[in-house]
Coordinates of C-alpha atoms in Angstrom, one line a residue:
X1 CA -51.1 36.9 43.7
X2 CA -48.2 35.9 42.1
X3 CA -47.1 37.3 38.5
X4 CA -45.5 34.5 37.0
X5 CA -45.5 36.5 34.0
X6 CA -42.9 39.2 35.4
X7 CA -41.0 36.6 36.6
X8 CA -40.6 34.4 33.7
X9 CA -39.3 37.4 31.9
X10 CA -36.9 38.3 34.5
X11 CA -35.7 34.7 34.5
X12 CA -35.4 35.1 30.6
X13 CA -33.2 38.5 31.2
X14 CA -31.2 36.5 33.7
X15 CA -29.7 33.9 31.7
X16 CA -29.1 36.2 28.8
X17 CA -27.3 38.2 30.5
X18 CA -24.7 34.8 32.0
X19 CA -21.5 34.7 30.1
X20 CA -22.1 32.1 27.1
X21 CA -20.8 28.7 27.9
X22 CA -19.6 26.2 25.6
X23 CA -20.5 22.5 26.7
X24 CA -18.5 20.2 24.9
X25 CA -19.4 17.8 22.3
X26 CA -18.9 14.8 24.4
X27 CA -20.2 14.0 28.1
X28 CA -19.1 11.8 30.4
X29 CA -21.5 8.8 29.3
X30 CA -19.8 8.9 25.9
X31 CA -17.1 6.3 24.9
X32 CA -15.1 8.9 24.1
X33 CA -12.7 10.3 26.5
X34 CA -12.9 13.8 26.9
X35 CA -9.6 15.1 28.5
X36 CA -7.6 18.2 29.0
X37 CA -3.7 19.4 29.5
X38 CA -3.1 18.0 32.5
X39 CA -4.9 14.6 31.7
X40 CA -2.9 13.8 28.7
X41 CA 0.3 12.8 29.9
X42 CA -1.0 10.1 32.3
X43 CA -3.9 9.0 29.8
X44 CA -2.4 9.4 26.7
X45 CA 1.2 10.4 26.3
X46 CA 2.3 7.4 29.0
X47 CA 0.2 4.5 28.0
X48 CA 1.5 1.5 26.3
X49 CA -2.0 1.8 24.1
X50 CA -2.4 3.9 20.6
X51 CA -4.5 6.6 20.8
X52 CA -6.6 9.0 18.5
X53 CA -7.0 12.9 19.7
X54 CA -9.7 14.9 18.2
X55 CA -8.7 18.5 18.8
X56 CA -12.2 20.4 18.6
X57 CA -14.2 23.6 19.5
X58 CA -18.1 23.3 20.6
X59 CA -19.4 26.0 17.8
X60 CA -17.3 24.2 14.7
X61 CA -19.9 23.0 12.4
X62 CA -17.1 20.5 11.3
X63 CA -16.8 19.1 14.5
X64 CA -20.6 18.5 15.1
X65 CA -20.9 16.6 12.0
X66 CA -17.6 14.5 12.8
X67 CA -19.6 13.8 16.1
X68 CA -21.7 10.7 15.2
X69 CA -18.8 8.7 13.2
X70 CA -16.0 9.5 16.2
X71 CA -18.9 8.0 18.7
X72 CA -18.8 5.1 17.0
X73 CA -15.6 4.4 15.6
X74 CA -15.0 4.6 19.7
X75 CA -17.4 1.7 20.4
X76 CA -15.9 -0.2 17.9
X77 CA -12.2 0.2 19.6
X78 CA -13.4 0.1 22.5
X79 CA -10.8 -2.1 24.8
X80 CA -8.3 -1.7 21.4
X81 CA -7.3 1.7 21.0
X82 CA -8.2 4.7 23.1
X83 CA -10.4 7.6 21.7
X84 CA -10.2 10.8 23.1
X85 CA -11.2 14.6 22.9
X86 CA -9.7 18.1 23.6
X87 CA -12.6 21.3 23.8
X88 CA -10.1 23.5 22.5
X89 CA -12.5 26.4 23.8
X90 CA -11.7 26.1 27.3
X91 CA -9.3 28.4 28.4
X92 CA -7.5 25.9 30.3
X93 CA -6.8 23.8 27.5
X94 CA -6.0 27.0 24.9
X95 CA -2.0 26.6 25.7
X96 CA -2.1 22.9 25.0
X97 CA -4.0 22.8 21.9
X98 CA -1.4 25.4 20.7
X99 CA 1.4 23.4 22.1
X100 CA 0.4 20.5 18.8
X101 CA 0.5 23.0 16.5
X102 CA -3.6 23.1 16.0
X103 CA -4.7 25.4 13.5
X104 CA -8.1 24.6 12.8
X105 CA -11.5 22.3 13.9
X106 CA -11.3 19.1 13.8
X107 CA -7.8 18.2 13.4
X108 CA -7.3 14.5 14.4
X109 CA -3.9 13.2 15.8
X110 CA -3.2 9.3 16.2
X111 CA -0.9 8.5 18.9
X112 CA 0.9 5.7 19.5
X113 CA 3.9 4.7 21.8
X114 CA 7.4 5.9 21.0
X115 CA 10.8 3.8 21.4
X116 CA 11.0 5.6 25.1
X117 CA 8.5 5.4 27.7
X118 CA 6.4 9.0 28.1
X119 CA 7.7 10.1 24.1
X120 CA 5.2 8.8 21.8
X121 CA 5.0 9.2 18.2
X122 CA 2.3 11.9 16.6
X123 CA 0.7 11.8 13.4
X124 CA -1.1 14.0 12.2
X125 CA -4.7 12.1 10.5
X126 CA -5.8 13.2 6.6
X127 CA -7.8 10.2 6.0
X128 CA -12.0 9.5 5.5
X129 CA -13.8 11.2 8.2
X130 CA -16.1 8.2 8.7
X131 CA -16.2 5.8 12.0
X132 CA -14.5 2.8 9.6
X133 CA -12.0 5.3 7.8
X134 CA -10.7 6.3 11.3
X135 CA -10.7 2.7 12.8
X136 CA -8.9 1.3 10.2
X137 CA -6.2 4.0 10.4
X138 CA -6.1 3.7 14.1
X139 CA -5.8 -0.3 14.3
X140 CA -2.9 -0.2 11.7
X141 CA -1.0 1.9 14.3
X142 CA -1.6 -0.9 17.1
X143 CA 2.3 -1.9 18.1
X144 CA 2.9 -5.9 17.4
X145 CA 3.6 -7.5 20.2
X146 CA 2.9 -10.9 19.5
X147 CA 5.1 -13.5 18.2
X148 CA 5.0 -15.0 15.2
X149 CA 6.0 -18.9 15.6
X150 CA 7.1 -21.8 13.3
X151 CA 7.5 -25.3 13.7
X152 CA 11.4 -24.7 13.7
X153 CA 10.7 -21.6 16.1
X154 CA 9.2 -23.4 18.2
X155 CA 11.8 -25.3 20.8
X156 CA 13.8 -21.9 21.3
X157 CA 10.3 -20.0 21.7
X158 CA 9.1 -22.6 24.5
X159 CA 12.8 -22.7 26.2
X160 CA 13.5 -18.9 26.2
X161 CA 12.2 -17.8 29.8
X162 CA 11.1 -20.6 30.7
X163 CA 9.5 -19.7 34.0
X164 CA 7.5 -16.7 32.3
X165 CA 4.2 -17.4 31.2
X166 CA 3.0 -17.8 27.5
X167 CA 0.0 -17.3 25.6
X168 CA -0.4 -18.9 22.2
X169 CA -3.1 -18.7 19.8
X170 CA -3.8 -21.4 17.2
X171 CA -5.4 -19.8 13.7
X172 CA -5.8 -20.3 10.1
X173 CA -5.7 -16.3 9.7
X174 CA -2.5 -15.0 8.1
X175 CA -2.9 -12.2 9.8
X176 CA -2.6 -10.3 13.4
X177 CA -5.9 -9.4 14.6
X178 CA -6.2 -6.3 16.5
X179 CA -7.6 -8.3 19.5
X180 CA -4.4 -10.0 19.9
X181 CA -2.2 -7.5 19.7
X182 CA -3.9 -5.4 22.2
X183 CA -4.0 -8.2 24.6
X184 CA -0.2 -8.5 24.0
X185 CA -0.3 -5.0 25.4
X186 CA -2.2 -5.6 28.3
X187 CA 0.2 -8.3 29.4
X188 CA 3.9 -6.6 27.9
X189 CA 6.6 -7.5 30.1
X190 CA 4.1 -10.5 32.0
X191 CA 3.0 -13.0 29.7
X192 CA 4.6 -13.6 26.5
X193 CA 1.8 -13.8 23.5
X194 CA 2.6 -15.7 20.1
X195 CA 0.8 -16.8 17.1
X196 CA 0.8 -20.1 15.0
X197 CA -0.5 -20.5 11.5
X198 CA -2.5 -24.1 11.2
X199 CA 0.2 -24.8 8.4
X200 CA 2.5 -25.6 11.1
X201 CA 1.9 -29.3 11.7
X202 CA 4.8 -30.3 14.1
X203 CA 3.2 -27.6 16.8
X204 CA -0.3 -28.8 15.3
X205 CA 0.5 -32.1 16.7
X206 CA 2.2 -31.4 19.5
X207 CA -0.1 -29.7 21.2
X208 CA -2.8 -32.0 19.7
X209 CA -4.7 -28.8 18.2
X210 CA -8.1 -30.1 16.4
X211 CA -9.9 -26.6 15.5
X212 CA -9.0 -22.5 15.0
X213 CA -8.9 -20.6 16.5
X214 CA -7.8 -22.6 20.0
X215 CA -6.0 -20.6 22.9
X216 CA -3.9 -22.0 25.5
X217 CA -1.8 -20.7 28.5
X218 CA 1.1 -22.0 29.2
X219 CA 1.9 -20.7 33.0
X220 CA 5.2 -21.3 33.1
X221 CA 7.8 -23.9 34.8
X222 CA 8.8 -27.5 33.7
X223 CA 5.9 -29.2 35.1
X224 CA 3.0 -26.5 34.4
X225 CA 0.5 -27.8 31.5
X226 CA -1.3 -26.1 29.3
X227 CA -4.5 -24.8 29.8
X228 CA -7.0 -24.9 26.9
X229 CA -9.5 -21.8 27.1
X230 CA -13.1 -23.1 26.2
X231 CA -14.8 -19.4 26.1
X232 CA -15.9 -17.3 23.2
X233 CA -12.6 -15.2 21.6
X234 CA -13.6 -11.6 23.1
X235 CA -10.9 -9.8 24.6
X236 CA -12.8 -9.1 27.7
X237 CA -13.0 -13.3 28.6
X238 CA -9.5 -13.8 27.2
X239 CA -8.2 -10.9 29.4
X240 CA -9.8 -12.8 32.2
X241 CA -8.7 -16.2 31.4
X242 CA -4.9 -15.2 31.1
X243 CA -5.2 -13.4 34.5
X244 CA -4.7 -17.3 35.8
X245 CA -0.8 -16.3 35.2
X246 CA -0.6 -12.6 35.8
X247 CA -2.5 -9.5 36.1
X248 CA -2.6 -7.3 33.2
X249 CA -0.6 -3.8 33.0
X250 CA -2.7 -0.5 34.8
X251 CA -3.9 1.2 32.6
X252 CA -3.4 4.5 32.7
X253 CA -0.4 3.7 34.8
X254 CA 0.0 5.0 38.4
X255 CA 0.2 8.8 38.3
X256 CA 3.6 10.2 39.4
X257 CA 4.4 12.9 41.6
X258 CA 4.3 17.1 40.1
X259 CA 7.4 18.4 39.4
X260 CA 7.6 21.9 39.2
X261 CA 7.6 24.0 36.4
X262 CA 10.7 26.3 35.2
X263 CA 10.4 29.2 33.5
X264 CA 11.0 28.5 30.5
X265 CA 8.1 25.8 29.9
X266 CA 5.7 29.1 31.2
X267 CA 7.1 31.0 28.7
X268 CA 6.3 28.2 25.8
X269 CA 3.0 27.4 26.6
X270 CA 2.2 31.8 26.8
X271 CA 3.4 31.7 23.5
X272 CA 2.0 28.2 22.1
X273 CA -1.5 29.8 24.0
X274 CA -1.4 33.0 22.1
X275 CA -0.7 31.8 18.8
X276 CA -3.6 29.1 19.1
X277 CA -6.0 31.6 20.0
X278 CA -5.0 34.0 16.9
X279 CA -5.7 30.7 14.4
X280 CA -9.0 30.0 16.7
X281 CA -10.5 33.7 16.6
X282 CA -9.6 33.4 13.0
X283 CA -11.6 30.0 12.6
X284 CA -14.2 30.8 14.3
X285 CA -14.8 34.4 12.1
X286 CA -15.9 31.9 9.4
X287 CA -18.1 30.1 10.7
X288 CA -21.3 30.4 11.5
X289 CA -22.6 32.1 14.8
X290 CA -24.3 28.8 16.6
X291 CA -27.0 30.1 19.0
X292 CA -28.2 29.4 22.2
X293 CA -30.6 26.5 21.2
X294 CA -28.1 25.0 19.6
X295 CA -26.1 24.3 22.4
X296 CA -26.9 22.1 25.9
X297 CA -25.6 23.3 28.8
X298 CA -24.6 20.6 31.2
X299 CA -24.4 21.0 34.6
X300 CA -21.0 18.7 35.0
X301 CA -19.0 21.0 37.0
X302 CA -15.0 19.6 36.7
X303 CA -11.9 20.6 38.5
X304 CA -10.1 23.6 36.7
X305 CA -6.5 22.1 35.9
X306 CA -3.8 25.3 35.7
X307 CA -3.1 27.2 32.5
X308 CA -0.1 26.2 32.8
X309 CA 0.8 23.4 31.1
X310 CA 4.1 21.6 30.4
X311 CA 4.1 20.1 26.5
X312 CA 6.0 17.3 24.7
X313 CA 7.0 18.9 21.1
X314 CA 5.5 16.0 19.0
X315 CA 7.1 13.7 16.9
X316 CA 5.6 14.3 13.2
X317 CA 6.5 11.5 11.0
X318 CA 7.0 12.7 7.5
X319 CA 4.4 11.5 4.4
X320 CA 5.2 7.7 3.3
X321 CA 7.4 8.6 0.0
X322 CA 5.0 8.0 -3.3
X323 CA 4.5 5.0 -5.5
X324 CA 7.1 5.4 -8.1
X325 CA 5.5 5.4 -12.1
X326 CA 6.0 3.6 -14.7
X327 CA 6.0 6.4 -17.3
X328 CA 6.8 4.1 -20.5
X329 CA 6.2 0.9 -22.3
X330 CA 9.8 -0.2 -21.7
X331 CA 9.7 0.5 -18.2
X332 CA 6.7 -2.0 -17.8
X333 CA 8.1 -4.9 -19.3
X334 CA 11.5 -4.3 -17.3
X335 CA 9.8 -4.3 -14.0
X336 CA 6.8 -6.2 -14.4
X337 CA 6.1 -8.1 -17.4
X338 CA 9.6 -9.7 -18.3
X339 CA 10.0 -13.5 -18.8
X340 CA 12.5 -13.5 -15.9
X341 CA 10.8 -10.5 -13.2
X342 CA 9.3 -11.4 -10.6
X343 CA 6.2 -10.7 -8.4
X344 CA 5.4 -6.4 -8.5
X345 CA 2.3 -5.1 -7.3
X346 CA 0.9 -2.9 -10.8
X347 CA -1.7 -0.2 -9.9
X348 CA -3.5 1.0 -12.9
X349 CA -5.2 4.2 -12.4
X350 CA -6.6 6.5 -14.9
X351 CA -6.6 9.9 -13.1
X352 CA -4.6 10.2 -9.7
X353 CA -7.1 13.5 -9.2
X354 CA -9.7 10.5 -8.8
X355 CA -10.5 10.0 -4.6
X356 CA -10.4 6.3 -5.6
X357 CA -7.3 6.8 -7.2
X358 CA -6.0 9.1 -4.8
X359 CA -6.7 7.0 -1.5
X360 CA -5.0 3.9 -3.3
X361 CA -2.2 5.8 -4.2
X362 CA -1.8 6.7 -0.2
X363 CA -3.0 3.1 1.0
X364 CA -0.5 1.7 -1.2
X365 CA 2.3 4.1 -0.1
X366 CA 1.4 3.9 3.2
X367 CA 1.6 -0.2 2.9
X368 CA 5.1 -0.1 1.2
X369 CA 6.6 2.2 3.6
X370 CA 5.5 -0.1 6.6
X371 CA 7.1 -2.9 5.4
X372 CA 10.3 -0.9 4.7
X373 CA 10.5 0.5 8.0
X374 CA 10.0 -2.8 9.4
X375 CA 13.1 -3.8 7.2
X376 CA 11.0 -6.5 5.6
X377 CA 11.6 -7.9 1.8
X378 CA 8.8 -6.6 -0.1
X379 CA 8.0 -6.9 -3.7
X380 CA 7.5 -3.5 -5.9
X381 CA 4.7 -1.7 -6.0
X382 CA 4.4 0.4 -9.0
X383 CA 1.8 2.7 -11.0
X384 CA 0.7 2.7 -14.4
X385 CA -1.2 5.6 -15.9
X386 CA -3.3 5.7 -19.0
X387 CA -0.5 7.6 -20.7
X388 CA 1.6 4.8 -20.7
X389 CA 0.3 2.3 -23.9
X390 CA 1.3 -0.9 -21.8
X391 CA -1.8 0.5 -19.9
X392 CA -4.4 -0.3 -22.5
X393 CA -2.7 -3.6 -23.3
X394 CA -2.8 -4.8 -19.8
X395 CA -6.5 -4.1 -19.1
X396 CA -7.6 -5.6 -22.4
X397 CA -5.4 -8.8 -22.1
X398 CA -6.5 -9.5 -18.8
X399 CA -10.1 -8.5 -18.9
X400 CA -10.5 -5.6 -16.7
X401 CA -13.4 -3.7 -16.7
X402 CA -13.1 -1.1 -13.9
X403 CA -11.7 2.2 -14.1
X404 CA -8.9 1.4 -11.4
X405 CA -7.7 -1.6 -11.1
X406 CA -4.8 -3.3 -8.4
X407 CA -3.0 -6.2 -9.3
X408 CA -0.2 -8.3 -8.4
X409 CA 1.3 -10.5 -11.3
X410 CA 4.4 -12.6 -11.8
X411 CA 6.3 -12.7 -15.3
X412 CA 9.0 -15.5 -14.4
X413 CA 5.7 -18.0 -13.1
X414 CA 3.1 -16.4 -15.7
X415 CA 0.2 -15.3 -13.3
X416 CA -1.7 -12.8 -11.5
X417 CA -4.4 -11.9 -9.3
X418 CA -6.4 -8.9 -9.1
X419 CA -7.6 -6.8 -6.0
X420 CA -11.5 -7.8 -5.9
X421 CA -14.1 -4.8 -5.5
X422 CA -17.6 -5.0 -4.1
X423 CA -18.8 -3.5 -7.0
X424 CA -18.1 -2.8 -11.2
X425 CA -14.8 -0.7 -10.4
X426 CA -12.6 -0.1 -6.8
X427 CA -14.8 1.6 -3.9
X428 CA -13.1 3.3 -1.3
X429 CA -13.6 0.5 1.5
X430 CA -11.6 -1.9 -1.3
X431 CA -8.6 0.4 -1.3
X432 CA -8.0 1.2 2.4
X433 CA -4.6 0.7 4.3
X434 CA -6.3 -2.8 6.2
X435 CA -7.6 -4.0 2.7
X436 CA -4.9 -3.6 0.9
X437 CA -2.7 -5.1 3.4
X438 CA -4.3 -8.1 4.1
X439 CA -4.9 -8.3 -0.2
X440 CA -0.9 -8.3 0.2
X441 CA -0.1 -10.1 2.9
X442 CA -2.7 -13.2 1.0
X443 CA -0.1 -13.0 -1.8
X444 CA 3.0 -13.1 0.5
X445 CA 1.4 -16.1 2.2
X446 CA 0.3 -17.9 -1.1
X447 CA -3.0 -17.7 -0.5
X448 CA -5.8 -17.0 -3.0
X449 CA -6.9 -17.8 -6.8
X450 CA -3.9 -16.8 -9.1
X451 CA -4.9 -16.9 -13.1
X452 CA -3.0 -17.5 -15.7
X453 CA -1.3 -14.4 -17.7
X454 CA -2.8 -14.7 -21.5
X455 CA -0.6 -15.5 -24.1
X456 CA 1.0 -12.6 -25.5
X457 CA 0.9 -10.6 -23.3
X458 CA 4.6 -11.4 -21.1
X459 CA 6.9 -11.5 -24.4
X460 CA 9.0 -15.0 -24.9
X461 CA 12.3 -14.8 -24.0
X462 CA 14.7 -14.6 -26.5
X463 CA 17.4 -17.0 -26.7
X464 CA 21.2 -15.0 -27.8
X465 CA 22.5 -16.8 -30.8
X466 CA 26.2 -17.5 -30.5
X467 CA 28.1 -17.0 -33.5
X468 CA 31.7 -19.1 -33.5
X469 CA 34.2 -17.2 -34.4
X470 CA 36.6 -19.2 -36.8
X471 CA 39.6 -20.7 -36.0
X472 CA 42.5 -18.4 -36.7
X473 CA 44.9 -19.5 -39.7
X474 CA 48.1 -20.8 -38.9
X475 CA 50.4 -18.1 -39.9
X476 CA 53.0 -19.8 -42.5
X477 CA 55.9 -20.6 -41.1
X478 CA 59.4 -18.9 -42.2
X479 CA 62.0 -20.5 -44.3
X480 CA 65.0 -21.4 -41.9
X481 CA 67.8 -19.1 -42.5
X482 CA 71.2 -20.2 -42.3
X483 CA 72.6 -19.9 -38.6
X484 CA 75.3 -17.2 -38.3
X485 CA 78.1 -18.5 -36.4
X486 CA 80.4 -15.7 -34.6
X487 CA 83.9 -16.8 -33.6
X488 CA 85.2 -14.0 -31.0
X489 CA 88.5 -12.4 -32.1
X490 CA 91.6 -12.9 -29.5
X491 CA 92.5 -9.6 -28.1
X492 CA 95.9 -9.0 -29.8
X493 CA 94.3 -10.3 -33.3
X494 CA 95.1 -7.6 -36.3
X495 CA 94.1 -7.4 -40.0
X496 CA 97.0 -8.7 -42.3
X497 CA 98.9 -6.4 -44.0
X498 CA 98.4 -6.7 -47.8
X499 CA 101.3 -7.2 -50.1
X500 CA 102.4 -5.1 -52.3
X501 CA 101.7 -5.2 -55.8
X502 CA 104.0 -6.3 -58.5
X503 CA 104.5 -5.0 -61.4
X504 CA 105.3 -7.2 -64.4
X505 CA 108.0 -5.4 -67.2
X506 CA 107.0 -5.1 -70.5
X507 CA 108.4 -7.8 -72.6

């Protein structure tokens, strides 16, 4: 007989007494990438795609609760953006979670692709740790490739390379959707991608365009027409479609042969190794013990990349610079409610301790800085605190209620328009990076209600009076004086001697 008794306990000692083994958060069925050192460069650091890292350990409590939202923002960028994950836990991986200067669990990187193939650009993530919080963040750090074309862009647009493929898509949207530009991607360097508003009516026509969105392929070559694509706009069927002209980019591109390591790059990632592990030992010391139910171990065996791994020093992009104030009355009317100034964005919040307040500040920041990098002409954006009285004035002569408001509003042409909320005041999905840029790019494009500005509250301009001066009088004139006539004196010219006196006698 059998004691299954004896040997259930024995089993029971067994496992106890097996090393503990961290699985990591994410397994291989999950639309998140999980991927280590050597992965990276290939994956990550090489494609033409942006990319959000989540640097994590399996016992963070943080991490576990970030797990649901980063599964789904995932899904939701799925073919867009690539998601990935780092188990900072495994030895193997130690060196290069120290080599990005991780401190602490989570810490989310986004990275996108630099000016030089293999050197992208890192930045570091502070924003909402919700699935739309990090979408949003991630899409707005898609690269543009796609065109933007006019009706007098047009002929030089078609004529440039002519034999290369083009892709044009026909909307009513102002704006670049994330679809697009990825699909730009997929084909950079293949097929050139380009975008026309339905407000240009000489291409309209041209290409006898009758609804939006409508894509077409142009293949390339003086006789090739265009081909109209009649499917539904996903990227997946689009992607397919355009393959009629070329095949889009592998990705992740081919992997290249090792080169060895030097010395010196050992020594880095020793040191970039220990120091992560000091700032690990010391994160994990506060958190709570997790125990053995609360992990599941996976039997996913994996090949064990080397230790050793070579690093990029990442490219940190210093904060977008802050919304500059307007701290007094006179300041206000200046900039934004003159007769004569024209359009300013005016962000009126109470208390920048506020996370409304806060996350508009940043959104707006963030917004402004974009446009000036892109050396594009921007109006002002500005921000006016309760302390200033010209905040008080504003809200009660335009009739808002909330407790922070965004608006745009043009003195010279008397009207504004205010950011519109889901709710009574601003929520933080109103005042995100994507809302408030497609709130601004509306107002670039002209489009949207504009009210009128209330009387009163833009001052009348003030005509100068010009005083004449009078006329100067005539200063009287001076009596003629006699005109002095000088004869010159010949040379040899003396006075005439005088002659003498004569006496007369007495008689």
């Amino acid at each position: 007989m059998v004691n299954t008794g004896v040997i259930s306990t024995a089993a029971a000692a067994l496992l106890c007494a097996l090393p503990a083994v961290h699985a990591g958060l994410y397994p291989k069925s999950s639309a998140v990438l999980s991927i280590n050192g050597k992965d990276y460069d290939r994956m990550i650091a090489q494609s033409n795609h942006t990319s959000i890292v989540e640097f994590y350990a399996p016992w963070c409590g943080h991490c576990k609760n970030l797990q649901p939202a980063y599964e789904k923002a995932a899904k939701s960028l799925a073919g867009l953006a690539k998601v990935a994950a780092v188990n900072c836990d495994e030895e193997s991986n130690k060196a290069f979670c120290g080599g990005f200067g991780v401190q602490g669990f989570p810490t989310l990187k986004i990275i996108k692709p630099g000016s030089k193939p293999g050197k992208p650009i890192v930045e570091d993530y502070n924003g909402p740790r919700t699935a739309k919080g990090i979408v949003d963040a991630v899409v707005d750090k898609i690269p543009n490739l796609v065109k933007r074309v006019a009706d007098k862009d047009l002929e030089s647009f078609l004529a440039d390379a002519n034999d290369t493929a083009k892709a044009i898509l026909f909307t009513d949207k102002g704006k670049t959707s994330a679809t697009l530009k990825a699909i730009a991607i997929d084909f950079k360097g293949s097929i050139k991608v380009a975008q026309i508003r339905n407000t240009e009516k000489a291409s309209i026509e041209l290409f006898g365009i009758t609804e939006f969105p409508t894509l077409i392929l142009l293949p390339g070559g003086e006789a090739a027409e265009g081909i109209v694509y009649d499917g539904e706009l996903k990227k997946d069927g689009m992607v397919k479609f355009l393959t009629q002209a070329a095949e889009p980019n592998p990705d992740p591109p081919a992997a290249k042969a090792k080169s060895s390591k030097s010395k010196t790059n050992k020594k880095s990632s020793a040191k970039a190794k220990e120091s992560f592990e000091a700032a690990s030992e010391s994160h994990a010391k506060s958190e709570k013990p997790v125990t053995q139910t609360d992990e599941t171990l996976e039997n996913q065996p994996t090949e064990s990349p080397s230790p050793e791994v070579e690093t990029e020093n990442p490219i940190v992009l210093p904060p977008a610079p802050a919304i500059p104030i307007l701290t007094s009355e006179t300041d206000l009317k200046k900039n934004c409610l003159g007769p004569k100034t024209g359009t300013c964005i005016l962000a009126l919040l109470p208390d920048t301790s506020n996370e409304i307040t806060g996350l508009a500040s940043t959104s707006l920041a963030e917004v402004s800085h974009k446009h000036h990098l892109h050396q594009r002409k921007l109006f002002p954006f500005y921000i006016l605190q309760v302390e200033n009285p010209g905040f008080s004035q504003v809200k009660e002569a335009l009739g808002l209620k909330g407790d922070a408001e965004i608006i745009a509003l043009n003195g010279r042409r008397n009207w504004y328009r205010a950011l519109s909320s889901k709710g009574d005041s601003l929520v933080s999905e109103d005042v995100t990076i994507e809302a408030i840029e497609n709130w601004v790019d509306a107002i670039r494009l002209g489009e949207g209600e504009k009210k009128k500005i209330p009387e009163g509250l833009i001052p009348e301009e003030v005509e100068e009076t010009v005083v004449e001066e009078a006329a100067p009088e005539p200063e009287p004139k001076a009596a003629d004086e006699p005109m002095i006539v000088i004869e010159e004196l010949p040379e040899d010219w003396e006075p005439p001697t005088p002659e003498p006196e004569i006496k007369h006698g007495e008689l």
